[in-house]
Short mmCIF file of C-alpha atoms in Angstrom, two decimals:
data_model
loop_
_atom_site.label_atom_id
_atom_site.label_comp_id
_atom_site.label_asym_id
_atom_site.label_seq_id
_atom_site.Cartn_x
_atom_site.Cartn_y
_atom_site.Cartn_z
CA ALA A 1 0.51 -0.02 -0.37
CA LEU A 2 2.96 3.01 1.00
CA MET A 3 4.30 1.32 -2.83
CA VAL A 4 1.34 2.42 -4.43
CA VAL A 5 0.48 5.77 -2.57
CA ALA A 6 4.07 7.22 -2.99
CA CYS A 7 4.29 6.32 -7.08
CA PRO A 8 4.02 10.33 -8.22
CA CYS A 9 1.74 9.90 -11.09
CA ALA A 10 -0.94 12.91 -9.88
CA LEU A 11 1.63 14.88 -9.54
CA VAL A 12 3.63 13.56 -12.33
CA VAL A 13 0.22 14.85 -14.49
CA SER A 14 -0.78 18.26 -13.40
CA THR A 15 1.19 20.19 -14.75
CA PRO A 16 1.09 18.96 -18.56
CA VAL A 17 -2.09 17.95 -18.89
CA ALA A 18 -2.73 21.68 -17.77
CA ILE A 19 -0.22 23.62 -19.50
CA VAL A 20 -1.59 21.48 -22.36
CA SER A 21 -5.40 21.74 -22.04
CA ALA A 22 -4.48 25.75 -21.46
CA ILE A 23 -2.58 25.75 -24.71
CA SER A 24 -5.26 24.02 -26.35
CA VAL A 25 -7.61 26.66 -25.56
CA ALA A 26 -5.70 30.05 -26.75
CA ALA A 27 -4.96 27.90 -30.13
CA LYS A 28 -8.68 26.91 -30.57
CA ASN A 29 -9.24 30.61 -31.00
CA GLY A 30 -6.66 32.33 -32.70
CA VAL A 31 -3.63 32.50 -30.23
CA LEU A 32 -0.28 30.30 -31.00
CA ILE A 33 1.73 30.12 -27.77
CA LYS A 34 4.85 28.28 -28.97
CA GLY A 35 5.37 25.98 -26.00
CA GLY A 36 4.68 25.96 -21.73
CA ILE A 37 7.70 27.71 -20.65
CA HIS A 38 5.97 30.96 -23.06
CA LEU A 39 2.42 30.46 -21.36
CA GLU A 40 3.81 30.41 -18.07
CA GLU A 41 6.03 33.69 -18.47
CA MET A 42 3.06 35.68 -20.07
CA GLY A 43 1.41 35.29 -16.38
CA ALA A 44 3.68 37.02 -14.55
CA ILE A 45 4.05 39.39 -17.64
CA ARG A 46 3.47 42.72 -14.89
CA SER A 47 4.42 45.66 -18.71
CA ILE A 48 4.07 45.50 -22.13
CA ALA A 49 5.68 47.41 -24.49
CA PHE A 50 4.42 48.01 -27.91
CA ASP A 51 5.37 48.74 -31.51
CA LYS A 52 2.74 50.95 -32.97
CA THR A 53 2.64 50.88 -36.70
CA GLY A 54 1.11 48.14 -37.26
CA THR A 55 0.16 46.93 -33.15
CA LEU A 56 -1.87 49.71 -32.54
CA THR A 57 -2.76 51.06 -35.50
CA LYS A 58 -4.14 49.76 -38.85
CA GLY A 59 0.01 49.71 -40.68
CA LYS A 60 -2.44 51.55 -43.45
CA PRO A 61 -0.93 55.82 -43.33
CA ALA A 62 -3.00 57.61 -45.33
CA VAL A 63 -1.86 60.99 -46.66
CA THR A 64 -3.68 63.78 -45.19
CA ASP A 65 -2.07 67.00 -46.17
CA VAL A 66 0.22 68.63 -48.69
CA VAL A 67 1.66 71.93 -47.45
CA LEU A 68 3.57 73.66 -50.88
CA LEU A 69 6.31 75.17 -50.90
CA ASN A 70 8.71 77.44 -53.20
CA GLY A 71 5.35 77.99 -55.59
CA ILE A 72 5.37 73.96 -56.64
CA THR A 73 2.13 72.32 -57.54
CA GLU A 74 0.52 69.89 -56.01
CA GLU A 75 0.69 67.45 -58.97
CA ALA A 76 4.26 68.18 -59.05
CA LEU A 77 4.75 67.81 -55.68
CA LEU A 78 3.18 64.33 -54.69
CA ALA A 79 5.07 63.15 -58.12
CA ALA A 80 8.12 63.92 -57.14
CA ALA A 81 7.94 62.27 -53.54
CA ALA A 82 6.25 59.27 -55.31
CA SER A 83 8.69 58.42 -57.85
CA VAL A 84 12.02 58.54 -54.63
CA GLU A 85 9.05 56.63 -53.28
CA VAL A 86 8.08 54.05 -55.11
CA ARG A 87 11.50 51.47 -54.75
CA SER A 88 11.20 51.93 -51.06
CA GLU A 89 9.25 49.38 -48.47
CA HIS A 90 8.35 51.54 -45.99
CA PRO A 91 4.15 51.46 -44.49
CA LEU A 92 4.61 56.10 -45.61
CA ALA A 93 6.04 55.28 -48.66
CA ALA A 94 3.99 53.37 -49.98
CA SER A 95 0.86 56.24 -48.92
CA MET A 96 2.39 58.20 -50.95
CA VAL A 97 3.34 56.56 -53.92
CA LYS A 98 -1.06 55.84 -53.27
CA ALA A 99 -2.20 59.06 -52.89
CA ALA A 100 -0.55 59.01 -56.59
CA GLU A 101 -1.80 56.68 -58.18
CA GLU A 102 -5.32 58.13 -57.18
CA ARG A 103 -4.45 61.22 -59.04
CA LYS A 104 -3.60 59.21 -61.65
CA LEU A 105 0.41 61.00 -61.62
CA GLU A 106 3.41 60.10 -63.50
CA PHE A 107 5.89 58.66 -62.28
CA ALA A 108 9.67 60.13 -63.35
CA PRO A 109 11.89 57.10 -63.48
CA THR A 110 14.59 57.64 -60.80
CA GLU A 111 18.78 57.02 -60.98
CA ASP A 112 20.94 56.67 -57.31
CA PHE A 113 18.18 55.71 -55.12
CA SER A 114 18.94 54.82 -51.85
CA ALA A 115 17.01 54.53 -48.33
CA ILE A 116 17.71 56.21 -45.35
CA ALA A 117 17.28 54.32 -41.81
CA GLY A 118 14.79 55.77 -39.51
CA ARG A 119 15.37 59.37 -41.85
CA GLY A 120 13.52 58.79 -45.13
CA ALA A 121 14.99 58.15 -49.21
CA GLN A 122 17.12 60.38 -52.19
CA GLY A 123 16.95 59.86 -55.28
CA THR A 124 17.78 61.69 -58.77
CA VAL A 125 14.29 62.78 -60.02
CA ASN A 126 15.53 64.52 -63.60
CA GLY A 127 18.45 65.63 -63.26
CA GLU A 128 18.13 66.68 -59.45
CA MET A 129 18.99 64.59 -55.86
CA VAL A 130 15.27 64.82 -54.28
CA TYR A 131 15.46 64.22 -50.08
CA ILE A 132 12.45 63.04 -48.92
CA GLY A 133 12.03 61.88 -45.27
CA ASN A 134 11.55 63.63 -41.45
CA PRO A 135 13.05 66.91 -40.32
CA ARG A 136 16.45 64.95 -39.28
CA LEU A 137 17.08 63.90 -42.09
CA PHE A 138 17.23 68.02 -43.82
CA VAL A 139 18.76 68.97 -39.85
CA GLU A 140 22.19 66.46 -39.93
CA MET A 141 22.26 67.20 -43.70
CA GLY A 142 23.31 70.90 -41.77
CA ILE A 143 20.08 72.73 -43.73
CA ALA A 144 17.55 75.28 -41.59
CA MET A 145 13.95 74.32 -40.10
CA ASP A 146 13.14 77.66 -39.60
CA GLU A 147 11.33 78.24 -42.61
CA ILE A 148 8.97 75.21 -41.70
CA ALA A 149 9.49 74.79 -38.45
CA VAL A 150 5.73 76.25 -37.51
CA ILE A 151 4.26 73.90 -39.67
CA VAL A 152 5.81 71.00 -38.74
CA GLU A 153 5.32 71.73 -35.36
CA ARG A 154 1.65 72.26 -36.06
CA LEU A 155 1.61 68.98 -38.43
CA GLN A 156 2.51 66.72 -35.71
CA ASN A 157 0.63 68.15 -32.09
CA GLU A 158 -2.81 66.61 -35.02
CA GLY A 159 -0.71 63.54 -34.35
CA LYS A 160 0.02 62.64 -38.16
CA THR A 161 3.46 61.86 -39.35
CA ALA A 162 5.23 64.93 -41.08
CA MET A 163 7.06 64.19 -44.55
CA VAL A 164 9.58 66.89 -45.67
CA VAL A 165 10.81 67.06 -49.86
CA GLY A 166 13.60 68.33 -50.58
CA THR A 167 17.00 69.82 -52.12
CA ARG A 168 19.83 71.22 -50.71
CA GLU A 169 19.26 74.09 -51.92
CA LYS A 170 15.50 74.21 -50.69
CA PHE A 171 12.60 72.89 -49.56
CA LEU A 172 9.08 71.81 -52.28
CA GLY A 173 6.90 70.54 -49.38
CA ILE A 174 6.41 69.03 -46.84
CA ILE A 175 3.87 65.21 -46.59
CA ALA A 176 1.43 64.87 -44.00
CA VAL A 177 0.89 61.42 -43.06
CA ALA A 178 -1.41 59.56 -40.16
CA ASP A 179 -1.82 56.51 -39.90
CA GLU A 180 -4.99 55.23 -39.12
CA VAL A 181 -6.19 53.58 -35.26
CA ARG A 182 -6.88 49.79 -34.54
CA GLU A 183 -10.89 50.29 -33.30
CA ASP A 184 -9.79 47.79 -30.68
CA SER A 185 -6.52 49.12 -29.60
CA ALA A 186 -7.92 51.13 -26.19
CA LYS A 187 -10.03 48.88 -25.12
CA THR A 188 -7.21 46.24 -25.48
CA ILE A 189 -5.39 48.52 -23.31
CA ALA A 190 -8.10 49.35 -20.67
CA ALA A 191 -8.56 45.45 -20.63
CA LEU A 192 -5.27 44.75 -20.18
CA LYS A 193 -4.88 46.86 -16.98
CA GLN A 194 -8.05 45.13 -15.46
CA ALA A 195 -6.18 42.11 -16.09
CA GLY A 196 -3.09 43.10 -13.89
CA ILE A 197 -0.97 45.26 -16.37
CA GLN A 198 0.99 47.59 -14.31
CA HIS A 199 3.06 49.59 -17.10
CA THR A 200 2.16 49.58 -21.40
CA ILE A 201 5.17 51.47 -23.27
CA MET A 202 4.83 52.40 -27.11
CA LEU A 203 8.08 52.04 -29.41
CA THR A 204 8.17 53.90 -32.29
CA GLY A 205 10.31 56.59 -34.30
CA ASP A 206 7.16 59.19 -34.89
CA ASN A 207 8.06 62.74 -33.56
CA ALA A 208 7.66 62.23 -30.03
CA ALA A 209 4.64 65.46 -30.42
CA THR A 210 2.86 62.64 -32.14
CA ALA A 211 3.86 60.21 -29.91
CA ALA A 212 2.50 61.26 -26.77
CA ALA A 213 -0.76 62.08 -29.34
CA MET A 214 -1.07 58.62 -30.44
CA ALA A 215 -0.40 57.94 -26.41
CA GLU A 216 -3.04 59.41 -24.84
CA LYS A 217 -5.83 58.41 -27.51
CA VAL A 218 -5.02 54.61 -26.52
CA GLY A 219 -4.34 55.29 -23.39
CA ILE A 220 -1.01 53.74 -23.00
CA ASP A 221 1.32 54.70 -19.97
CA GLU A 222 4.60 55.94 -21.31
CA PHE A 223 6.47 56.04 -24.38
CA ARG A 224 9.44 56.39 -26.02
CA SER A 225 10.64 58.27 -29.59
CA GLU A 226 12.49 58.85 -32.06
CA LEU A 227 13.33 55.19 -31.78
CA MET A 228 16.22 53.56 -34.67
CA PRO A 229 15.18 50.68 -35.16
CA GLN A 230 18.40 49.19 -33.63
CA ASP A 231 17.75 52.05 -30.75
CA LYS A 232 14.02 49.14 -29.50
CA VAL A 233 16.44 46.84 -28.08
CA SER A 234 18.02 49.76 -26.22
CA ALA A 235 14.62 51.37 -24.97
CA MET A 236 13.69 46.52 -24.59
CA GLU A 237 17.21 46.23 -22.62
CA GLU A 238 16.25 49.63 -20.60
CA LEU A 239 12.30 48.60 -19.22
CA LEU A 240 13.04 45.22 -18.28
CA LYS A 241 16.73 46.57 -16.39
CA LYS A 242 13.21 48.67 -14.40
CA TYR A 243 9.92 46.17 -14.85
CA GLY A 244 11.63 43.05 -15.01
CA LYS A 245 9.86 40.49 -17.09
CA VAL A 246 8.03 43.16 -20.37
CA ALA A 247 6.43 41.77 -23.19
CA MET A 248 6.25 43.27 -26.73
CA VAL A 249 3.78 43.35 -29.34
CA GLY A 250 5.20 43.92 -33.03
CA ASP A 251 4.70 43.31 -36.35
CA GLY A 252 7.50 43.56 -38.61
CA ILE A 253 11.17 42.92 -39.41
CA ASN A 254 13.12 45.81 -37.65
CA ASP A 255 10.16 44.33 -34.44
CA ALA A 256 12.12 41.54 -33.78
CA PRO A 257 15.62 42.03 -32.02
CA ALA A 258 13.57 43.39 -29.13
CA LEU A 259 10.60 40.62 -29.49
CA ALA A 260 13.94 38.29 -29.33
CA LEU A 261 15.30 39.78 -26.19
CA ALA A 262 11.89 40.30 -24.05
CA THR A 263 10.67 38.48 -21.92
CA VAL A 264 7.57 37.72 -24.23
CA GLY A 265 7.47 38.00 -28.19
CA VAL A 266 3.98 38.87 -28.93
CA ALA A 267 3.17 38.63 -32.87
CA MET A 268 0.92 40.20 -34.89
CA GLY A 269 0.08 37.07 -37.22
CA GLY A 270 -1.87 38.18 -39.87
CA ALA A 271 0.03 41.66 -40.94
CA GLY A 272 3.24 40.58 -39.19
CA THR A 273 6.43 40.09 -41.19
CA ASP A 274 7.54 36.23 -41.49
CA THR A 275 10.72 36.76 -39.10
CA ALA A 276 8.54 38.58 -36.66
CA LEU A 277 6.41 35.17 -36.55
CA GLU A 278 9.83 33.26 -36.49
CA THR A 279 11.44 34.81 -33.42
CA ALA A 280 7.94 35.85 -31.16
CA ASP A 281 7.56 33.00 -28.18
CA ILE A 282 3.19 34.33 -29.25
CA ALA A 283 0.91 34.60 -32.79
CA LEU A 284 -2.28 36.28 -32.19
CA MET A 285 -3.03 34.80 -36.22
CA ALA A 286 -6.62 37.04 -37.12
CA ASP A 287 -3.47 40.55 -35.84
CA ASP A 288 -6.79 40.59 -33.61
CA LEU A 289 -5.60 42.62 -30.62
CA SER A 290 -8.33 42.55 -28.42
CA LYS A 291 -6.61 38.66 -27.48
CA LEU A 292 -3.80 39.97 -25.92
CA PRO A 293 -6.37 40.20 -22.68
CA PHE A 294 -7.75 36.01 -23.19
CA THR A 295 -3.28 34.97 -23.67
CA ILE A 296 -2.87 36.84 -19.45
CA GLN A 297 -6.39 35.20 -19.03
CA VAL A 298 -5.74 31.51 -20.51
CA SER A 299 -2.13 32.34 -18.01
CA LYS A 300 -2.87 32.86 -15.23
CA LYS A 301 -5.95 30.02 -14.96
CA ALA A 302 -3.72 27.81 -16.42
CA LEU A 303 -1.18 29.17 -13.48
CA SER A 304 -3.70 28.77 -10.75
CA ILE A 305 -5.08 25.36 -11.96
CA ILE A 306 -0.90 24.06 -11.59
CA ARG A 307 -0.69 25.14 -7.80
CA GLN A 308 -4.70 23.99 -7.88
CA ASN A 309 -2.87 20.64 -8.70
CA ILE A 310 -0.08 20.28 -6.61
CA GLY A 311 -0.92 20.70 -4.74
CA PHE A 312 -3.79 18.73 -4.13
CA SER A 313 -1.60 15.86 -5.33
CA LEU A 314 0.07 16.51 -2.53
CA ALA A 315 -1.80 16.66 0.71
CA ILE A 316 -4.04 13.23 -0.60
CA LYS A 317 -0.71 11.77 -0.87
CA LEU A 318 0.52 12.62 2.91
CA VAL A 319 -3.19 11.48 3.89
CA ALA A 320 -2.45 8.26 2.59
CA ILE A 321 0.64 7.23 3.30
CA LEU A 322 0.24 8.24 7.02
CA ALA A 323 -3.21 6.24 7.57
CA VAL A 324 -0.62 3.08 5.87
CA PHE A 325 1.47 3.47 9.48
CA PRO A 326 -1.77 2.55 11.25
CA GLY A 327 -3.46 -0.33 8.91
CA TRP A 328 -6.01 2.24 7.82
CA LEU A 329 -5.84 2.34 3.90
CA THR A 330 -6.10 -0.61 2.70
CA LEU A 331 -4.03 -2.00 -1.24
CA TRP A 332 -7.54 -0.96 -2.10
CA LEU A 333 -8.13 2.03 -1.53
CA ALA A 334 -3.97 3.17 -1.87
CA ILE A 335 -5.00 2.21 -5.35
CA LEU A 336 -8.11 3.67 -5.48
CA ALA A 337 -6.16 6.81 -3.80
CA ASP A 338 -3.80 7.15 -6.14
CA MET A 339 -5.58 6.58 -9.59
CA GLY A 340 -8.67 8.93 -7.96
CA ALA A 341 -6.20 11.83 -7.47
CA SER A 342 -4.55 11.21 -11.00
CA ILE A 343 -8.62 11.47 -12.34
CA LEU A 344 -9.68 14.06 -10.37
CA VAL A 345 -6.46 16.74 -11.39
CA THR A 346 -7.32 15.41 -14.98
CA LEU A 347 -10.44 16.90 -14.72
CA ASN A 348 -9.27 19.51 -12.82
CA SER A 349 -7.08 20.97 -15.34
CA LEU A 350 -9.99 19.84 -18.62
CA ARG A 351 -11.48 22.92 -17.56
CA LEU A 352 -8.72 25.15 -19.05
CA LEU A 353 -10.70 23.79 -22.23
CA ARG A 354 -13.90 26.23 -20.72
CA VAL A 355 -11.68 29.48 -20.93
CA LYS A 356 -13.33 32.10 -23.06
CA PRO A 357 -12.25 35.85 -24.08
CA GLU A 358 -14.20 37.72 -22.10
CA GLU A 359 -16.45 40.43 -24.39
#
């Protein structure tokens, strides 16, 4: 009887069955979790960092304002910008190309094109080198921004990204681009705070004014702005030192290093790049940000059930072992206690399959 009740069957199955049940119910609801360790880590997370473009926003920016300078026409400005940006893969570039295509403008052949990481792009259009990018691009070229500073600041305060178009001799214009916020972003941030997330942080390459406007709109606690792709890794290192365990939610190839460094990396499955999906520990398969609170809910529920199972298994074994020595526990009762405990912890774990996302 002692040998039977000493067998740790129930204790052994306590964790695996709960983990498999939790991963299964998550997959059923559109969340792919790549392992039990990531499920457990998610339950201990108290801070989450978000990429902005494609995560909090739809990742499909559109041109909202066209400011003309030095006598250029709107058609000429958009054509020049699109001629350079047509060879770029950046979402902001795509918005300008789309605006030019909607107006049925013709693109001039562009030579010597090059993308400037975190700044913009440049290319020779009709024999003249045209630069397009954020104000930092022109500041680093040694061009004074006094002429357009007020306009740029106004657009940024409206939550728009101001892209300056010009040459080394003069500014041609400013094209403002805005990305539409996901309908569920603010609701998701609120749900995360109710789920116990104490710190939400936004990481973006946008300027401080645009980032502040976005953070206020969706309810983000803090933000890091004007980040180059490599700066997101530094920002994540800083957050890990500050908060301990931090999850990262992103979708782009430039988010992959930060996703890998974070305690738990979460990728947007639909719009996310292959690199981000490969690097991440969890993928939201339908690009549904509202599944994030559900993932935390499942993780915490799984951890709770694992503790219940372990506690119950140890308690029933202790009682059974103590009952052996006075002779109260017969062999059949020992078998019943051992197998009964295993069945009960299994059934308790299967309760996770009934967890559903909160409406």
